[in-house]
Tab-separated table of C-alpha atoms and ligand atoms in Angstrom:
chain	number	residue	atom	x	y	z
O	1	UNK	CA	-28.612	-43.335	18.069
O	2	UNK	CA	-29.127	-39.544	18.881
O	3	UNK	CA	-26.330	-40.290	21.434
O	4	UNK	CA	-23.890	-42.017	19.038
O	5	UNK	CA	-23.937	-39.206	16.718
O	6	UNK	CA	-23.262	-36.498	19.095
O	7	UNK	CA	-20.136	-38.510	20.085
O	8	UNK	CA	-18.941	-38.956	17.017
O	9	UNK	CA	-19.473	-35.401	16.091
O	10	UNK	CA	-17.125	-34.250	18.842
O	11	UNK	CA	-14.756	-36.993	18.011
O	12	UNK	CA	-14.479	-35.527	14.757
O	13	UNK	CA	-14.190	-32.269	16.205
O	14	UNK	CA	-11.432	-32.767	18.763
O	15	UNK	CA	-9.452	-34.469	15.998
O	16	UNK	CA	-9.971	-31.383	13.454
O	17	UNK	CA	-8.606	-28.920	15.965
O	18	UNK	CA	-5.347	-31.225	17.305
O	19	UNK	CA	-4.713	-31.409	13.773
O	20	UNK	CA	-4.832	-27.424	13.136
O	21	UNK	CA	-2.629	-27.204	16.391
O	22	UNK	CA	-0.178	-29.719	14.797
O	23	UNK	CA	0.081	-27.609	11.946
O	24	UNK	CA	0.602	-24.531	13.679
O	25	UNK	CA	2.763	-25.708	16.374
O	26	UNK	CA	5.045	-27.201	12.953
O	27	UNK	CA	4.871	-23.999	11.179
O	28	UNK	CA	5.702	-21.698	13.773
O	29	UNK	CA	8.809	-24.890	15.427
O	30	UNK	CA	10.483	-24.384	11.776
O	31	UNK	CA	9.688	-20.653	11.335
O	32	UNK	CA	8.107	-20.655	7.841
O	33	UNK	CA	5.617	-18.652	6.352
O	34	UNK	CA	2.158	-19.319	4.747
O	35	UNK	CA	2.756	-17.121	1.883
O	36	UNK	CA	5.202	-14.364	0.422
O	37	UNK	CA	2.913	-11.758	2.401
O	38	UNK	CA	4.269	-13.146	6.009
O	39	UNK	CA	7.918	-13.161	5.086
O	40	UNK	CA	7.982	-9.432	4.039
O	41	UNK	CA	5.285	-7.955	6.845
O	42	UNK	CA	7.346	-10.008	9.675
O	43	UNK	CA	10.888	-8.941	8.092
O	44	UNK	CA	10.230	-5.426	7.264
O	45	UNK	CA	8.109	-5.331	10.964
O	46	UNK	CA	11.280	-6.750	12.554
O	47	UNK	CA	13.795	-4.378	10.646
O	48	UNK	CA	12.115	-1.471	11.350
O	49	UNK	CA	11.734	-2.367	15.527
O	50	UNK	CA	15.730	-3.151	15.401
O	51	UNK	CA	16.450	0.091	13.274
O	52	UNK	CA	14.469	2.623	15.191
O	53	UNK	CA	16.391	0.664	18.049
O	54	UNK	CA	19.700	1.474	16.229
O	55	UNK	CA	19.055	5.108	15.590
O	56	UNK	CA	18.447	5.479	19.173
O	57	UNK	CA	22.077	4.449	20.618
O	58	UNK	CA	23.472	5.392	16.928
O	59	UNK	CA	24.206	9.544	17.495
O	60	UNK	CA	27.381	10.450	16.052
O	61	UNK	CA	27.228	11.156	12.277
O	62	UNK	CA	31.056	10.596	11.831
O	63	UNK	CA	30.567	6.890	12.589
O	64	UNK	CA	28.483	4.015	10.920
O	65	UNK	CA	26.996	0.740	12.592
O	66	UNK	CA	29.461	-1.807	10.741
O	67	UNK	CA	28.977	-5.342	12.788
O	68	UNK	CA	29.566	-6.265	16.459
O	69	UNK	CA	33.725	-6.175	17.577
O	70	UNK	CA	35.328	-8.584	19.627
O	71	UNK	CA	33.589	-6.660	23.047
O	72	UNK	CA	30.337	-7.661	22.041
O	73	UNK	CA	29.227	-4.431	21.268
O	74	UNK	CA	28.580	-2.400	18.297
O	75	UNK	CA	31.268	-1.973	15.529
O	76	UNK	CA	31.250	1.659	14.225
O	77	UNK	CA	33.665	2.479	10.941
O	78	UNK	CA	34.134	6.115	9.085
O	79	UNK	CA	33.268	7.120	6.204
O	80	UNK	CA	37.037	5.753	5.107
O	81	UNK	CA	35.991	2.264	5.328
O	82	UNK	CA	33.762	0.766	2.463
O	83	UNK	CA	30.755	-0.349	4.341
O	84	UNK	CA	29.669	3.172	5.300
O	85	UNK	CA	26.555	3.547	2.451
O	86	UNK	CA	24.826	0.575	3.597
O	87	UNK	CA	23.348	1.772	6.577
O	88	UNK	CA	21.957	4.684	5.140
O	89	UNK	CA	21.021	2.667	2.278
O	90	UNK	CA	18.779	0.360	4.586
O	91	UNK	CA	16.816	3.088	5.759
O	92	UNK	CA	16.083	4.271	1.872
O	93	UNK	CA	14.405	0.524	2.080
O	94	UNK	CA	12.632	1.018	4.762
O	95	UNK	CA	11.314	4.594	3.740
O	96	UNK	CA	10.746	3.150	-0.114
O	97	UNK	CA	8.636	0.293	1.923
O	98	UNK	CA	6.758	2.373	4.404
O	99	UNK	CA	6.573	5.530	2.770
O	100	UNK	CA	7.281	6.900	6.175
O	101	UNK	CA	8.432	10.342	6.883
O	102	UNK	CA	10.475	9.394	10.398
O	103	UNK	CA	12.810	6.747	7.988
O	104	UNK	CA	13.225	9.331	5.400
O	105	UNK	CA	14.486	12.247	7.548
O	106	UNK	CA	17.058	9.648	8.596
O	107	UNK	CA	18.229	8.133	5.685
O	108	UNK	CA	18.567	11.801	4.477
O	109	UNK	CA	20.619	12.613	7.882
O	110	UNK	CA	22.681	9.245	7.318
O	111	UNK	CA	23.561	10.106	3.914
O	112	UNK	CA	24.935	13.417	3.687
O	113	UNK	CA	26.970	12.158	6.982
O	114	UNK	CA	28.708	9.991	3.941
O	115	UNK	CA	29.798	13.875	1.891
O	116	UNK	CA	33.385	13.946	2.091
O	117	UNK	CA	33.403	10.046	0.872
O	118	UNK	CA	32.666	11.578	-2.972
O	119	UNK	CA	36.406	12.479	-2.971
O	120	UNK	CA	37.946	9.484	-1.981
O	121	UNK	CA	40.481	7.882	-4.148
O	122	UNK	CA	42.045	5.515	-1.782
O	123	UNK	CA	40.560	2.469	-2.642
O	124	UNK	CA	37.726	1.328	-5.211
O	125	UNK	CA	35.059	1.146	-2.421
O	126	UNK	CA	33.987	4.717	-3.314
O	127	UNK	CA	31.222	2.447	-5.572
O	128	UNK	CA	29.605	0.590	-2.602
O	129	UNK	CA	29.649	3.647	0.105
O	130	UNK	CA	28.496	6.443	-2.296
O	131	UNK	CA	26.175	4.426	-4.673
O	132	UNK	CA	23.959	2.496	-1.912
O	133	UNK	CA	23.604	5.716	0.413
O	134	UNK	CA	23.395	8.510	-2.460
O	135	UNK	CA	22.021	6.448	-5.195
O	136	UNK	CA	19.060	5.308	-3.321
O	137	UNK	CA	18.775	8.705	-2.296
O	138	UNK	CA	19.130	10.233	-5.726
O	139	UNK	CA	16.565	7.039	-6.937
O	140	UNK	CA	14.140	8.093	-4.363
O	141	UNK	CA	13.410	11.801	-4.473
O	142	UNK	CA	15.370	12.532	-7.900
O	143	UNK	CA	17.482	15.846	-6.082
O	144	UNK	CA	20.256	17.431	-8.291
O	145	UNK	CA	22.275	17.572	-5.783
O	146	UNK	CA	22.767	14.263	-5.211
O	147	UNK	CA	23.456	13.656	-8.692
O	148	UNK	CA	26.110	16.018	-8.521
O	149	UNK	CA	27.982	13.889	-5.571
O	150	UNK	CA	27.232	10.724	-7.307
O	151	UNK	CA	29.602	12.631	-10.681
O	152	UNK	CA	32.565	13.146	-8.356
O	153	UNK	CA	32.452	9.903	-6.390
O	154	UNK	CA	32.492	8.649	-10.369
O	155	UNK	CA	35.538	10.276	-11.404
O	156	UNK	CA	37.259	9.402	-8.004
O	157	UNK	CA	36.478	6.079	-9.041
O	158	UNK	CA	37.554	6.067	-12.612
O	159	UNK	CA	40.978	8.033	-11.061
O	160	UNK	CA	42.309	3.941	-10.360
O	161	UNK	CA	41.786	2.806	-13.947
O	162	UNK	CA	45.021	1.659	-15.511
O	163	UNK	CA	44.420	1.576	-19.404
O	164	UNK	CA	47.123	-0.801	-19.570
O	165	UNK	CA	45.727	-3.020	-17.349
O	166	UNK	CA	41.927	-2.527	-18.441
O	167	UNK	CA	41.399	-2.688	-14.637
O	168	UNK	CA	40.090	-0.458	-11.571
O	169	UNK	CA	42.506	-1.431	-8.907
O	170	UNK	CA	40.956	-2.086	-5.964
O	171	UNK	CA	43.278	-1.854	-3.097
O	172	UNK	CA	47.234	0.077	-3.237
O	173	UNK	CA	49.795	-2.211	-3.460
O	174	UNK	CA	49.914	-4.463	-0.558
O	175	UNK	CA	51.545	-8.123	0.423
O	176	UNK	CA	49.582	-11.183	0.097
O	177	UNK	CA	48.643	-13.269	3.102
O	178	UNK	CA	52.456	-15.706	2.658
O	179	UNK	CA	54.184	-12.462	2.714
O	180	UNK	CA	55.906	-13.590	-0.640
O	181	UNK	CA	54.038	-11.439	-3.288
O	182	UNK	CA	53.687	-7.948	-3.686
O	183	UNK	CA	50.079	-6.993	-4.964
O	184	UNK	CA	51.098	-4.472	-7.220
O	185	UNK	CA	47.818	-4.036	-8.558
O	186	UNK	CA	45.313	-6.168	-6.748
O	187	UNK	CA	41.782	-6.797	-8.152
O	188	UNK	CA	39.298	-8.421	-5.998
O	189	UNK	CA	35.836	-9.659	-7.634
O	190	UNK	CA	33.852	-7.368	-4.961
O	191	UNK	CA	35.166	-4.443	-7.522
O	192	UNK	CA	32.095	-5.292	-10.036
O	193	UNK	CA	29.299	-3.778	-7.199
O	194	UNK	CA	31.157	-0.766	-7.937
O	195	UNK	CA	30.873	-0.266	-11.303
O	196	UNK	CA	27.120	0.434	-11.023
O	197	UNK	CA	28.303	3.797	-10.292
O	198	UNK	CA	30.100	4.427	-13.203
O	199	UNK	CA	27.041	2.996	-15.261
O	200	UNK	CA	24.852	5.702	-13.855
O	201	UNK	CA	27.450	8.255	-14.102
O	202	UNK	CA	27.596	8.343	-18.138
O	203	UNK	CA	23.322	7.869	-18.095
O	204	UNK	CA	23.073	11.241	-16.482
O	205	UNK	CA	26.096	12.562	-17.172
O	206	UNK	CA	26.060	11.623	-20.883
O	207	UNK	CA	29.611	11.143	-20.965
O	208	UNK	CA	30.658	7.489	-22.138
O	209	UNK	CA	33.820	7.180	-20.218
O	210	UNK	CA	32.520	6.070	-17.186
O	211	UNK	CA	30.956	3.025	-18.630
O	212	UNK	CA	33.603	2.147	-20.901
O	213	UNK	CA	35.781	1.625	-17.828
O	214	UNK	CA	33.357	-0.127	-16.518
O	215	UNK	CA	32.888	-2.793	-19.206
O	216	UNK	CA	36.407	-3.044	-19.538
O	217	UNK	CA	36.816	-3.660	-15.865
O	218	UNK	CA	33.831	-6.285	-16.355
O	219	UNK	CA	35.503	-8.208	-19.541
O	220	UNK	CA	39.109	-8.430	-17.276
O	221	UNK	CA	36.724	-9.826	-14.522
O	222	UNK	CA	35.272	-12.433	-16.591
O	223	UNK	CA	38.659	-13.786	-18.139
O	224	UNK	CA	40.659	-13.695	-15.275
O	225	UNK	CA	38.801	-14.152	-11.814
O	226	UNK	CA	35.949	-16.233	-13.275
O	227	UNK	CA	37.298	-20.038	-14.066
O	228	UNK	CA	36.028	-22.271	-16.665
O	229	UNK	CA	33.646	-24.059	-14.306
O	230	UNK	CA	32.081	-20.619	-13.428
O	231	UNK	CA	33.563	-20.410	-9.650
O	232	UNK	CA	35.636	-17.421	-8.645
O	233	UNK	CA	39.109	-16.131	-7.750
O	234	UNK	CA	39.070	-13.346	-5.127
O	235	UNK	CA	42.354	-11.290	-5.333
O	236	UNK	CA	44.291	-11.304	-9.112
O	237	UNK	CA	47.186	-9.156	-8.908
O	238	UNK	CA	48.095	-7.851	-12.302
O	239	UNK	CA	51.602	-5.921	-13.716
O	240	UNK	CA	50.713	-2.296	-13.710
O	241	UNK	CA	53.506	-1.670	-16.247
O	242	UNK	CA	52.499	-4.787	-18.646
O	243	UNK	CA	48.847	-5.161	-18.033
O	244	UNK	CA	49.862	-8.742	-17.430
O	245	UNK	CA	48.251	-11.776	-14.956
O	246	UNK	CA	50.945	-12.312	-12.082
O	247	UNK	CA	48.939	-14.647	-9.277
O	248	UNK	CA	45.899	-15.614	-8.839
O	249	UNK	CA	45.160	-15.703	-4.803
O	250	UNK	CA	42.831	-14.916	-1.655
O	251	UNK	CA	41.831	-12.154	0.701
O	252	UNK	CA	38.971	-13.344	2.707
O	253	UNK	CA	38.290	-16.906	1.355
O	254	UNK	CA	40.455	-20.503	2.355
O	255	UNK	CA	42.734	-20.813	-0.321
O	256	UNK	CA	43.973	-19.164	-3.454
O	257	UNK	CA	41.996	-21.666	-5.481
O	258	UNK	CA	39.076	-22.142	-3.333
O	259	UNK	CA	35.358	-20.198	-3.988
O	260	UNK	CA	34.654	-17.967	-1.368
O	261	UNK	CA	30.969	-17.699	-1.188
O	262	UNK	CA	30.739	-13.421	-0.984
O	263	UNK	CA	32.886	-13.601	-3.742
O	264	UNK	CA	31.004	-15.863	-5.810
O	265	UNK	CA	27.874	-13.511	-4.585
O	266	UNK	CA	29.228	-9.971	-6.145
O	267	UNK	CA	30.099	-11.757	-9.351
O	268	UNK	CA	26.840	-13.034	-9.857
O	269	UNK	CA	25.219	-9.605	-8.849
O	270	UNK	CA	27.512	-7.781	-10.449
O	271	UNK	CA	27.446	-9.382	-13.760
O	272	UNK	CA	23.661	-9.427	-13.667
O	273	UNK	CA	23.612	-5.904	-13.447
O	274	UNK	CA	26.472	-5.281	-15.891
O	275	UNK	CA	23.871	-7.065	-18.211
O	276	UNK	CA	20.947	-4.747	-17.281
O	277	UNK	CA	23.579	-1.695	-18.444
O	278	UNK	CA	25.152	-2.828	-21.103
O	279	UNK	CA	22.794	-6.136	-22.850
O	280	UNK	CA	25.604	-7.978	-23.147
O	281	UNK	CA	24.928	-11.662	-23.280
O	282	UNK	CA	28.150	-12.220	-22.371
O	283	UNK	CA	27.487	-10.975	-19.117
O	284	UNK	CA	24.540	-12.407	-18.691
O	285	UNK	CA	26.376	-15.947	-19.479
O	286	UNK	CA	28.828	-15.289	-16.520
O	287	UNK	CA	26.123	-13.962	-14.262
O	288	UNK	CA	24.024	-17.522	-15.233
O	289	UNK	CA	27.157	-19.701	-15.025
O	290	UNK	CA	27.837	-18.314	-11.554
O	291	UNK	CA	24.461	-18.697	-10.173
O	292	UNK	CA	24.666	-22.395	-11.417
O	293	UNK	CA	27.991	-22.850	-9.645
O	294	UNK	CA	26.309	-21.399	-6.249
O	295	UNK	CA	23.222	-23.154	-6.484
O	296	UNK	CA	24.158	-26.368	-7.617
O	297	UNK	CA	27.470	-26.811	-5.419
O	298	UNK	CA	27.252	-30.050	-3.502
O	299	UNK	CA	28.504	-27.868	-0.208
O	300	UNK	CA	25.491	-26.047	-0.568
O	301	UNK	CA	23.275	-26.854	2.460
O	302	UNK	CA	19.593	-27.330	2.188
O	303	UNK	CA	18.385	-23.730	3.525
O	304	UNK	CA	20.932	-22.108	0.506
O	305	UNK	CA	22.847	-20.035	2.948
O	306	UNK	CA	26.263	-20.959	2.238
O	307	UNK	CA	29.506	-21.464	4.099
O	308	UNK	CA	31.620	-19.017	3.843
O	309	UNK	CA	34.016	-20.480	1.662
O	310	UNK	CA	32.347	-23.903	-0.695
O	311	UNK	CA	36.012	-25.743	-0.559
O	312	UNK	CA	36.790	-24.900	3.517
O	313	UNK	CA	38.686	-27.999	4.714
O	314	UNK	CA	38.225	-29.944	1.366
O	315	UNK	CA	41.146	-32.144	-0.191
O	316	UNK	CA	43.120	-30.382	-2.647
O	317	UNK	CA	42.731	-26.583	-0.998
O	318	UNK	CA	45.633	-25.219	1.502
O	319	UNK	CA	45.038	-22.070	3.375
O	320	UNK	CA	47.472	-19.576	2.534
O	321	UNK	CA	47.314	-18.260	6.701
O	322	UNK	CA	47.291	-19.737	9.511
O	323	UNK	CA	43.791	-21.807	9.946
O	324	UNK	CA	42.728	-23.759	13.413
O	325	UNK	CA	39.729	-26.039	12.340
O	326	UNK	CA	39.172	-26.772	15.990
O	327	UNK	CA	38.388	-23.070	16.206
O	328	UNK	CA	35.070	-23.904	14.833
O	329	UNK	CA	32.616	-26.470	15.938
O	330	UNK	CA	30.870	-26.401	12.968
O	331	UNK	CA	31.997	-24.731	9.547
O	332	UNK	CA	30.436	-20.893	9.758
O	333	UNK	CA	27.774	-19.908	7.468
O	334	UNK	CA	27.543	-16.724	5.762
O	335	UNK	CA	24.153	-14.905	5.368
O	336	UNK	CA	25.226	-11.997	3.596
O	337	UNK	CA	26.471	-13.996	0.747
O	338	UNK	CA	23.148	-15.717	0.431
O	339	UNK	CA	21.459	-12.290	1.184
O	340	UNK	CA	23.656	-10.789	-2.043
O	341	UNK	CA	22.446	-14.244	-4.337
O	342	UNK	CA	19.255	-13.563	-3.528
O	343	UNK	CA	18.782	-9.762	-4.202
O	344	UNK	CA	20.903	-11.189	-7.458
O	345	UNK	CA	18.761	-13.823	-8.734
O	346	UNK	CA	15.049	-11.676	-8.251
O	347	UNK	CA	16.738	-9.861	-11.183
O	348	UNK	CA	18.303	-12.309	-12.986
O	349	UNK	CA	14.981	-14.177	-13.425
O	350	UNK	CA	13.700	-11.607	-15.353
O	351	UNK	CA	16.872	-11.643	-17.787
O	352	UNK	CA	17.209	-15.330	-17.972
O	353	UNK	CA	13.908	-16.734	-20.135
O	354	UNK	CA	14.915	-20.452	-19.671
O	355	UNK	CA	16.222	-20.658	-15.768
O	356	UNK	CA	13.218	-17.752	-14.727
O	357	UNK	CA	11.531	-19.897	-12.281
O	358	UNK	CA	14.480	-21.908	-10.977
O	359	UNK	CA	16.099	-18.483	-10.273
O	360	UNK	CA	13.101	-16.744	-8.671
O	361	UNK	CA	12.284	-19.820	-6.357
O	362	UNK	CA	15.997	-19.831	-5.155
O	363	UNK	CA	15.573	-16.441	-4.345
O	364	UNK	CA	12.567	-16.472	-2.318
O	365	UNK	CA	13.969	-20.185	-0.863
O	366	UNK	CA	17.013	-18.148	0.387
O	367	UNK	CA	14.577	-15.146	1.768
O	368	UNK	CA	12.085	-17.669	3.595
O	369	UNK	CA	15.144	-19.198	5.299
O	370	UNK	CA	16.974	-15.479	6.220
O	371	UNK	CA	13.558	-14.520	7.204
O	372	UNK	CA	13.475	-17.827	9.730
O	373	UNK	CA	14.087	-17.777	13.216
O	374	UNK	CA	17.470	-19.071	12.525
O	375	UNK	CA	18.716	-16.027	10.784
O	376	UNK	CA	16.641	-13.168	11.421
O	377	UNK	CA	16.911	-11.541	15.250
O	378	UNK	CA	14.666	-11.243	17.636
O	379	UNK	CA	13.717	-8.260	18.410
O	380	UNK	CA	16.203	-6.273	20.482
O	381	UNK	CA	19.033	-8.537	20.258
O	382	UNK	CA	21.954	-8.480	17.835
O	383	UNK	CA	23.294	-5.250	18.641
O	384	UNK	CA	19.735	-4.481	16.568
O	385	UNK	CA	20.994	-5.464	13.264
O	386	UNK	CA	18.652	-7.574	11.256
O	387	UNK	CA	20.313	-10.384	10.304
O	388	UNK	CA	23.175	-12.849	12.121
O	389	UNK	CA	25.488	-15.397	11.254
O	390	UNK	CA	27.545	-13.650	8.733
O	391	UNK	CA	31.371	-13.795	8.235
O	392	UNK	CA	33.204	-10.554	7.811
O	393	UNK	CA	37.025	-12.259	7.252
O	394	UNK	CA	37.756	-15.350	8.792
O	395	UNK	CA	41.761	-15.229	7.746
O	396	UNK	CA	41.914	-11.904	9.582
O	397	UNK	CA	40.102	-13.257	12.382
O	398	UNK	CA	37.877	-10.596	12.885
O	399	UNK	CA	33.019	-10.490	12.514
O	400	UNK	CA	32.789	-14.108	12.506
O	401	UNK	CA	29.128	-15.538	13.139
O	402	UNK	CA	28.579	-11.819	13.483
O	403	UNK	CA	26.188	-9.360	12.018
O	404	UNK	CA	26.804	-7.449	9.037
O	405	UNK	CA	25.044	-4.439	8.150
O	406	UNK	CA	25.553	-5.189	4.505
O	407	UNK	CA	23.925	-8.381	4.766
O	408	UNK	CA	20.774	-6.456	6.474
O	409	UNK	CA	21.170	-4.034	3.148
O	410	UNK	CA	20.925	-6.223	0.662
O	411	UNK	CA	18.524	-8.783	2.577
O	412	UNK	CA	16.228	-4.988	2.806
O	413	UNK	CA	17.039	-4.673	-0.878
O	414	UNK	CA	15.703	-8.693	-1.726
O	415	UNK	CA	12.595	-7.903	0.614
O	416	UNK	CA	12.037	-5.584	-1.545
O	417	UNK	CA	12.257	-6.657	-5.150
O	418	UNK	CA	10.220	-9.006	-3.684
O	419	UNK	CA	7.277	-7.383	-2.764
O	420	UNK	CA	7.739	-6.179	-6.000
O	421	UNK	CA	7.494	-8.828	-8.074
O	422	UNK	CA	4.607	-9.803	-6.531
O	423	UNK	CA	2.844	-7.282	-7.719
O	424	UNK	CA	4.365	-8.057	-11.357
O	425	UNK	CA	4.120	-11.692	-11.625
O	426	UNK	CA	0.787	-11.486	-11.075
O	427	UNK	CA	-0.126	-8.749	-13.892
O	428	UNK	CA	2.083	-10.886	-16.297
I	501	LIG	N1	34.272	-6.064	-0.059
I	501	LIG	C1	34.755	-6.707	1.065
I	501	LIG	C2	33.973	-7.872	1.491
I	501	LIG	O1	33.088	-8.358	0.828
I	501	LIG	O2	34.253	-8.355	2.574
């Protein structure tokens, strides 16, 4: 008897520990988390190992860590190019997370590295260089003088609006991918990130212009790039002279009237935000129509990182440039789209009442998977960027299945509205 119960006690035993090694084995094979807790202390961990990594072999200030090139190595850009503010801006994050000195000092460095960028009226990108570097910096320790760079890379911005047209342009005129149109004044749906600066500019500024060109730009954007079923255009090139639509095309995505999935991503983060500045439901609308469009898109795969165009090799959709399909063994997905969505829809679940928790759990579904194995780097590969598998352009042939450091900046800026609303779904 005494015998037959010490045998059965290590029966049970034995099979309560293979079946806590089953479990762990299975959580850490498929890289999830057991609660919102491990996703942001392994992420943020991880970020700041590949970052202090990247500062190391990152010394000249005239040059920003864009994505890897063709060489395998790191791609730097100047402060010309519009990607610039993001790496700065991802060491805000990580000082606003840590509340360490060391990622402070940098992002300080990093930032004023981005000066000279206030005054540049080449292209709309002024918005996304100027506002992630010096508005995170001007959010985070409130200095004047930040404010005062943030004014001027405003009215550099505002120096492209075309009354006529109601429109920022985004790029000088330019030929389209066929060679057969001349972008007189091209618009590309990326333009909304930018008109958070303008938004900010007439807060502290308390001059209206800025916005009013901003909502003006938003309205254009919302009849003319965003379709009835709430996907996206990328590129509409309007008549400077008349104001009026003259084609409706691509840049970066498979066909002038396919969705490419970044674009989709800045119209619904850009809309949500032009809600938070302005309350119009209107915006919110386009913002909720375009989320719906992204999230309930049969091409979607399960993990919610998207390829990196929803209509890529689909019936009915002819790329505009030359496109190999045997290039690609499999169809490239593109985390900084689903990095953007899901910095996007943390916010938008506050706005929207009726879609609040199927926005908020597509937004941490799309952080548990970037934080998985299969998107996040381990440490001290990747060139020691945070994140792979992004697509800069696949029509110019150039960062695919690459890293992106604006898909690490706004991944860093989803960790953290994360963490945050942890703290405020549970007070509420
Ligand atoms: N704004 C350019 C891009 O999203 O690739």
């Amino acid at each position: 008897m005494m015998k037959g119960l010490r045998f059965n006690n290590v029966i049970r035993r034995a099979a309560v520990l293979c079946s806590l090694c089953i479990m762990l084995s299975v959580n850490i094979a498929i890289g999830q988390y057991n609660n919102g807790k491990d996703i942001l202390e392994n992420s943020f961990r991880l970020a700041e190992q590949q970052y202090c990594n990247m500062l190391k072999v990152s010394k000249k200030l005239n040059v920003f860590p864009r994505s890897t090139g063709k060489d395998g190595k790191i791609r730097y850009t100047d402060v010309a190019d519009w990607t610039g503010g993001f790496w700065a801006g991802g060491l805000w994050y990580l000082y606003e997370n840590s509340g360490d000195a060391k990622w402070k000092q940098a992002a300080v460095k990093w930032t004023e590295a981005l000066a000279k960028g206030q005054y540049n009226t080449a292209h709309h990108d002024v918005g996304f260089v100027m506002y992630c570097s010096y508005g995170n910096a001007w959010r985070l320790t409130g200095d004047p003088e930040y404010k005062k760079v943030l004014l001027q890379s405003a009215e550099s911005l505002s120096s492209r609006f075309n009354p006529k047209v109601g429109s920022i342009m985004s790029w000088n005129p330019r030929l389209s991918w066929d060679g057969k149109t001349l972008w007189k004044f091209p618009v590309i749906i990326d333009n909304m990130i930018n008109l958070e600066l303008l938004f900010y500019a007439s807060k502290v500024s308390g001059n209206p212009r800025y916005s009013q060109i901003a909502i003006s730009h938003a309205e254009k954007v919302m009849q003319n790039h965003v379709r009835p079923d709430y996907s996206s255009y990328h590129v509409i090139n309007y008549d400077p002279q008349t104001g009026k639509v003259q084609n409706k095309e691509t840049n970066q995505g498979f066909a002038n009237n396919s969705t490419w999935a970044r674009g989709q991503g800045w119209g619904i983060y850009g809309f949500t935000m032009a809600f938070r500045e302005t309350g119009d439901k209107r915006f919110l609308e386009t913002a909720c129509g375009m989320a719906d469009f992204y999230l309930n898109h049969s091409n979607l795969p399960a993990d919610k990182v998207p390829y990196w165009d929803f209509n890529t090799n689909q019936p009915g959709y002819t790329p505009v440039w030359k496109y190999d399909p045997a290039a690609f063994s499999e169809i490239p997905r593109d985390a900084s789209a689903a990095a953007i969505v899901s910095s996007a829809l943390f916010e938008l679940s506050t706005y929207s009442k009726e879609n609040q928790e199927k926005y908020y759990t597509a937004a941490v579904d799309m952080l548990r998977s970037l934080s998985s194995q299969n998107y996040l780097a381990a440490a001290g590969t990747n060139n020691y960027f945070i994140l792979k598998h992004s697509v800069g352009s696949i029509p110019h042939g150039f960062e695919v299945d690459s890293p992106l450091i604006y898909a690490d900046y706004y991944f860093l800026e989803a960790l953290s509205k994360y963490k945050a609303s942890l703290v405020t779904r549970k007070k509420s």
